[in-house]
CSV table of C-alpha atoms and ligand atoms in Angstrom, one decimal:
chain,number,residue,atom,x,y,z
A,1,MET,CA,100.5,122.7,103.7
A,2,ALA,CA,102.6,124.3,106.8
A,3,ASP,CA,99.4,124.9,108.5
A,4,SER,CA,98.1,121.3,108.2
A,5,THR,CA,98.2,118.8,111.0
A,6,ILE,CA,99.6,114.9,110.0
A,7,TYR,CA,97.0,112.1,110.8
A,8,THR,CA,97.7,108.8,111.0
A,9,LEU,CA,96.1,106.5,108.1
A,10,ILE,CA,98.2,103.5,109.0
A,11,SER,CA,99.9,102.9,112.3
A,12,GLN,CA,103.7,101.8,112.9
A,13,GLU,CA,101.9,98.5,114.2
A,14,ASP,CA,100.1,97.9,111.1
A,15,VAL,CA,102.5,98.8,108.8
A,16,GLU,CA,105.3,96.3,110.7
A,17,LYS,CA,102.8,93.5,111.2
A,18,ARG,CA,102.2,93.5,107.5
A,19,VAL,CA,105.7,94.2,106.0
A,20,LYS,CA,106.4,90.8,108.3
A,21,GLU,CA,103.6,88.7,106.5
A,22,ILE,CA,104.8,90.0,103.3
A,23,GLY,CA,108.3,88.7,104.2
A,24,GLU,CA,107.4,85.3,105.3
A,25,GLN,CA,105.3,84.7,102.0
A,26,ILE,CA,108.0,86.1,99.9
A,27,SER,CA,110.6,83.7,101.9
A,28,LYS,CA,108.0,80.7,101.1
A,29,GLU,CA,107.7,81.5,97.2
A,30,TYR,CA,111.4,81.9,97.0
A,31,GLU,CA,112.5,78.9,98.8
A,32,GLY,CA,115.5,77.3,97.5
A,33,LYS,CA,116.1,80.4,95.0
A,34,ASP,CA,118.5,83.6,95.3
A,35,LEU,CA,116.6,86.7,95.4
A,36,HIS,CA,117.6,90.0,93.9
A,37,MET,CA,115.7,93.1,95.5
A,38,VAL,CA,115.8,96.0,93.3
A,39,GLY,CA,114.6,99.2,95.3
A,40,ILE,CA,113.7,102.7,93.9
A,41,LEU,CA,114.8,105.4,95.6
A,42,LYS,CA,114.3,106.9,97.8
A,43,GLY,CA,110.7,106.3,98.8
A,44,SER,CA,111.1,102.4,98.4
A,45,VAL,CA,114.3,102.4,101.1
A,46,TYR,CA,112.3,102.0,104.5
A,47,TYR,CA,110.0,99.1,103.0
A,48,MET,CA,113.0,97.4,101.4
A,49,VAL,CA,115.0,97.3,104.6
A,50,GLU,CA,112.1,96.1,106.7
A,51,LEU,CA,111.0,93.9,104.1
A,52,ALA,CA,114.7,92.3,103.7
A,53,LYS,CA,114.7,91.5,107.6
A,54,HIS,CA,112.2,89.1,107.2
A,55,ILE,CA,113.4,87.3,103.9
A,56,THR,CA,114.9,84.0,105.0
A,57,CYS,CA,116.3,83.0,101.3
A,58,PRO,CA,119.7,84.2,100.0
A,59,MET,CA,119.1,87.7,98.8
A,60,THR,CA,121.0,90.7,97.3
A,61,MET,CA,120.0,94.3,97.0
A,62,ASP,CA,120.9,97.0,94.3
A,63,PHE,CA,118.9,100.4,93.8
A,64,MET,CA,118.0,102.8,91.3
A,65,SER,CA,116.4,106.1,91.0
A,66,VAL,CA,113.5,107.2,88.7
A,67,SER,CA,111.3,110.6,88.7
A,68,SER,CA,108.1,111.1,87.7
A,69,TYR,CA,107.1,113.9,89.7
A,70,GLU,CA,108.5,117.2,89.0
A,71,ASN,CA,108.4,118.4,92.9
A,72,ALA,CA,105.1,118.4,95.0
A,73,THR,CA,102.2,116.4,94.6
A,74,SER,CA,101.3,116.1,91.2
A,75,SER,CA,102.5,113.9,88.4
A,76,SER,CA,104.5,115.3,85.1
A,77,GLY,CA,103.8,112.4,83.4
A,78,VAL,CA,107.2,111.5,82.1
A,79,VAL,CA,109.4,108.9,84.0
A,80,ARG,CA,113.1,109.6,83.9
A,81,LEU,CA,115.9,107.3,84.3
A,82,ILE,CA,118.4,109.2,87.1
A,83,LYS,CA,120.5,106.2,88.4
A,84,ASP,CA,120.6,102.7,86.7
A,85,LEU,CA,121.5,99.6,88.5
A,86,ASP,CA,125.3,98.9,89.4
A,87,GLU,CA,124.6,95.2,88.2
A,88,PRO,CA,123.2,93.5,85.8
A,89,LEU,CA,119.9,91.1,86.0
A,90,GLU,CA,120.5,88.4,83.4
A,91,GLY,CA,119.6,85.0,85.3
A,92,ARG,CA,118.1,86.5,88.4
A,93,ASN,CA,115.0,86.0,90.2
A,94,VAL,CA,114.5,90.1,90.4
A,95,LEU,CA,111.7,91.7,92.7
A,96,VAL,CA,111.3,95.1,92.3
A,97,VAL,CA,110.2,97.1,95.7
A,98,GLU,CA,108.4,100.2,95.2
A,99,ASP,CA,106.9,102.6,97.9
A,100,ILE,CA,103.5,103.4,96.2
A,101,ILE,CA,102.0,102.8,92.8
A,102,ASP,CA,99.7,105.8,91.9
A,103,SER,CA,99.2,106.6,87.9
A,104,GLY,CA,101.2,103.3,87.6
A,105,ARG,CA,103.6,105.1,85.1
A,106,THR,CA,106.4,104.4,87.3
A,107,LEU,CA,106.1,100.7,87.4
A,108,SER,CA,105.2,100.5,84.1
A,109,TYR,CA,108.1,102.1,82.5
A,110,LEU,CA,110.4,100.1,85.1
A,111,LEU,CA,109.0,96.5,84.0
A,112,GLU,CA,109.4,97.6,80.5
A,113,LEU,CA,112.8,98.6,81.1
A,114,LEU,CA,114.1,95.8,83.4
A,115,SER,CA,112.3,92.8,81.3
A,116,LYS,CA,114.6,93.7,78.5
A,117,ARG,CA,117.7,92.5,80.9
A,118,ASN,CA,116.7,89.0,80.6
A,119,PRO,CA,116.1,88.4,84.2
A,120,ALA,CA,114.7,84.7,85.1
A,121,SER,CA,112.0,85.9,86.9
A,122,LEU,CA,110.4,89.4,87.4
A,123,LYS,CA,108.0,90.2,90.1
A,124,LEU,CA,106.8,93.5,91.9
A,125,THR,CA,106.1,94.6,95.6
A,126,THR,CA,105.0,97.8,96.6
A,127,LEU,CA,103.8,98.8,100.1
A,128,LEU,CA,100.8,101.0,99.1
A,129,ASP,CA,98.3,101.1,96.1
A,130,LYS,CA,96.3,103.9,95.2
A,131,PRO,CA,94.1,102.4,92.6
A,132,ASP,CA,91.6,105.3,92.1
A,133,ARG,CA,94.6,107.5,90.8
A,134,ARG,CA,96.0,104.9,87.9
A,135,VAL,CA,96.6,105.9,84.6
A,136,VAL,CA,98.4,103.1,83.0
A,137,GLN,CA,96.6,100.1,83.4
A,138,GLY,CA,97.9,96.7,83.2
A,139,VAL,CA,100.8,96.7,85.7
A,140,ASP,CA,100.0,93.4,87.8
A,141,VAL,CA,101.9,93.8,91.2
A,142,ASP,CA,102.7,90.8,92.7
A,143,TYR,CA,102.7,91.8,96.8
A,144,VAL,CA,100.6,94.8,98.0
A,145,GLY,CA,101.1,95.9,101.5
A,146,PHE,CA,98.0,98.0,101.4
A,147,VAL,CA,95.4,99.5,99.1
A,148,ILE,CA,94.8,103.1,100.3
A,149,PRO,CA,92.3,105.8,99.2
A,150,ASP,CA,93.2,108.7,97.2
A,151,GLU,CA,95.2,110.8,99.6
A,152,PHE,CA,98.7,112.3,99.4
A,153,VAL,CA,100.7,109.9,101.9
A,154,ILE,CA,103.9,110.4,103.9
A,155,GLY,CA,106.1,108.6,106.2
A,156,TYR,CA,107.7,105.1,106.1
A,157,GLY,CA,109.7,106.5,103.1
A,158,LEU,CA,107.3,108.4,101.6
A,159,ASP,CA,107.8,112.3,101.1
A,160,PHE,CA,106.4,115.8,100.7
A,161,GLU,CA,109.5,117.9,99.0
A,162,GLN,CA,111.6,115.5,100.8
A,163,HIS,CA,110.5,115.7,104.1
A,164,TYR,CA,108.4,113.7,106.4
A,165,ARG,CA,110.4,110.1,105.6
A,166,ASN,CA,111.4,109.4,108.7
A,167,LEU,CA,107.9,108.9,110.1
A,168,PRO,CA,107.6,105.2,111.2
A,169,TYR,CA,104.0,105.5,110.1
A,170,ILE,CA,101.7,106.4,107.3
A,171,GLY,CA,100.2,109.7,107.3
A,172,TYR,CA,98.2,112.2,105.6
A,173,PHE,CA,97.9,115.8,105.8
A,174,LYS,CA,94.0,117.6,106.5
A,175,GLN,CA,94.0,120.9,106.2
A,176,GLU,CA,93.4,123.3,109.6
A,177,GLU,CA,89.9,125.0,109.2
A,178,SER,CA,91.1,128.5,109.4
A,179,GLY,CA,87.7,130.2,109.7
A,180,GLU,CA,88.0,132.7,107.0
B,201,IMP,P1,103.2,107.0,89.8
B,201,IMP,O1,104.4,106.6,88.5
B,201,IMP,O2,102.2,107.8,89.5
B,201,IMP,O3,102.5,105.3,89.8
B,201,IMP,O4,104.2,107.4,90.9
B,201,IMP,C1,104.7,106.5,91.6
B,201,IMP,C2,105.9,107.5,92.5
B,201,IMP,O5,105.4,108.5,93.3
B,201,IMP,C3,106.2,107.1,93.9
B,201,IMP,O6,107.1,105.8,93.7
B,201,IMP,C4,106.5,108.1,94.9
B,201,IMP,O7,107.7,108.4,94.8
B,201,IMP,C5,105.5,109.0,94.2
B,201,IMP,N1,104.0,109.2,94.8
B,201,IMP,C6,102.9,109.0,95.0
B,201,IMP,N2,101.8,109.3,95.6
B,201,IMP,C7,102.7,109.4,96.5
B,201,IMP,C8,101.8,110.1,97.8
B,201,IMP,O8,101.0,109.9,98.1
B,201,IMP,N3,103.0,110.6,98.7
B,201,IMP,C9,104.6,110.7,98.4
B,201,IMP,N4,104.9,110.1,97.1
B,201,IMP,C10,104.0,109.6,96.3
B,202,MG,MG1,108.9,106.5,94.7
């Protein structure tokens, strides 16, 4: 993808507006409760931090790391736990924060793992949803930022080979016509 241009799928303004809306919705729904946000490293970090700025109820954060992708843009189909949470979830109102749901393998694995830790409640939010790519069914996401087409996207935390996470918008690659 060295000779490809980055196109904008969702502008910085639109992402920020939607993240604010979700933050306000979550704040309302968790009013009077303590929220424990669980971010999935590394992709969700940008979304997590921006979302947290719009949360008005008391909240804490923890992070874990899982891997389902070998490297580039194709899934290995296997989800591995790389770094577990620092704190227990028992009795807490847990909100798992993901960057994107693609095959659904990561969130399905996480739901099974985290629900065994007896949280008071367990909800999911993802900034992006690519429903066309779903392999694992039955993953119910409570708050979705944007439903997107089947494109490999970068920016706002999402990477291609660890790069481009810092783009302030959601972009995608388009190969340049080589003329050959
Ligand atoms: P799933 O397990 O297939 O649902 O994949 C979830 C993970 O794959 C996400 O947390 C991302 O890290 C990665 N991923 C899936 N699609 C994309 C994409 O379009 N761009 C960058 N990363 C992606
Ligand atoms: Mg991820």
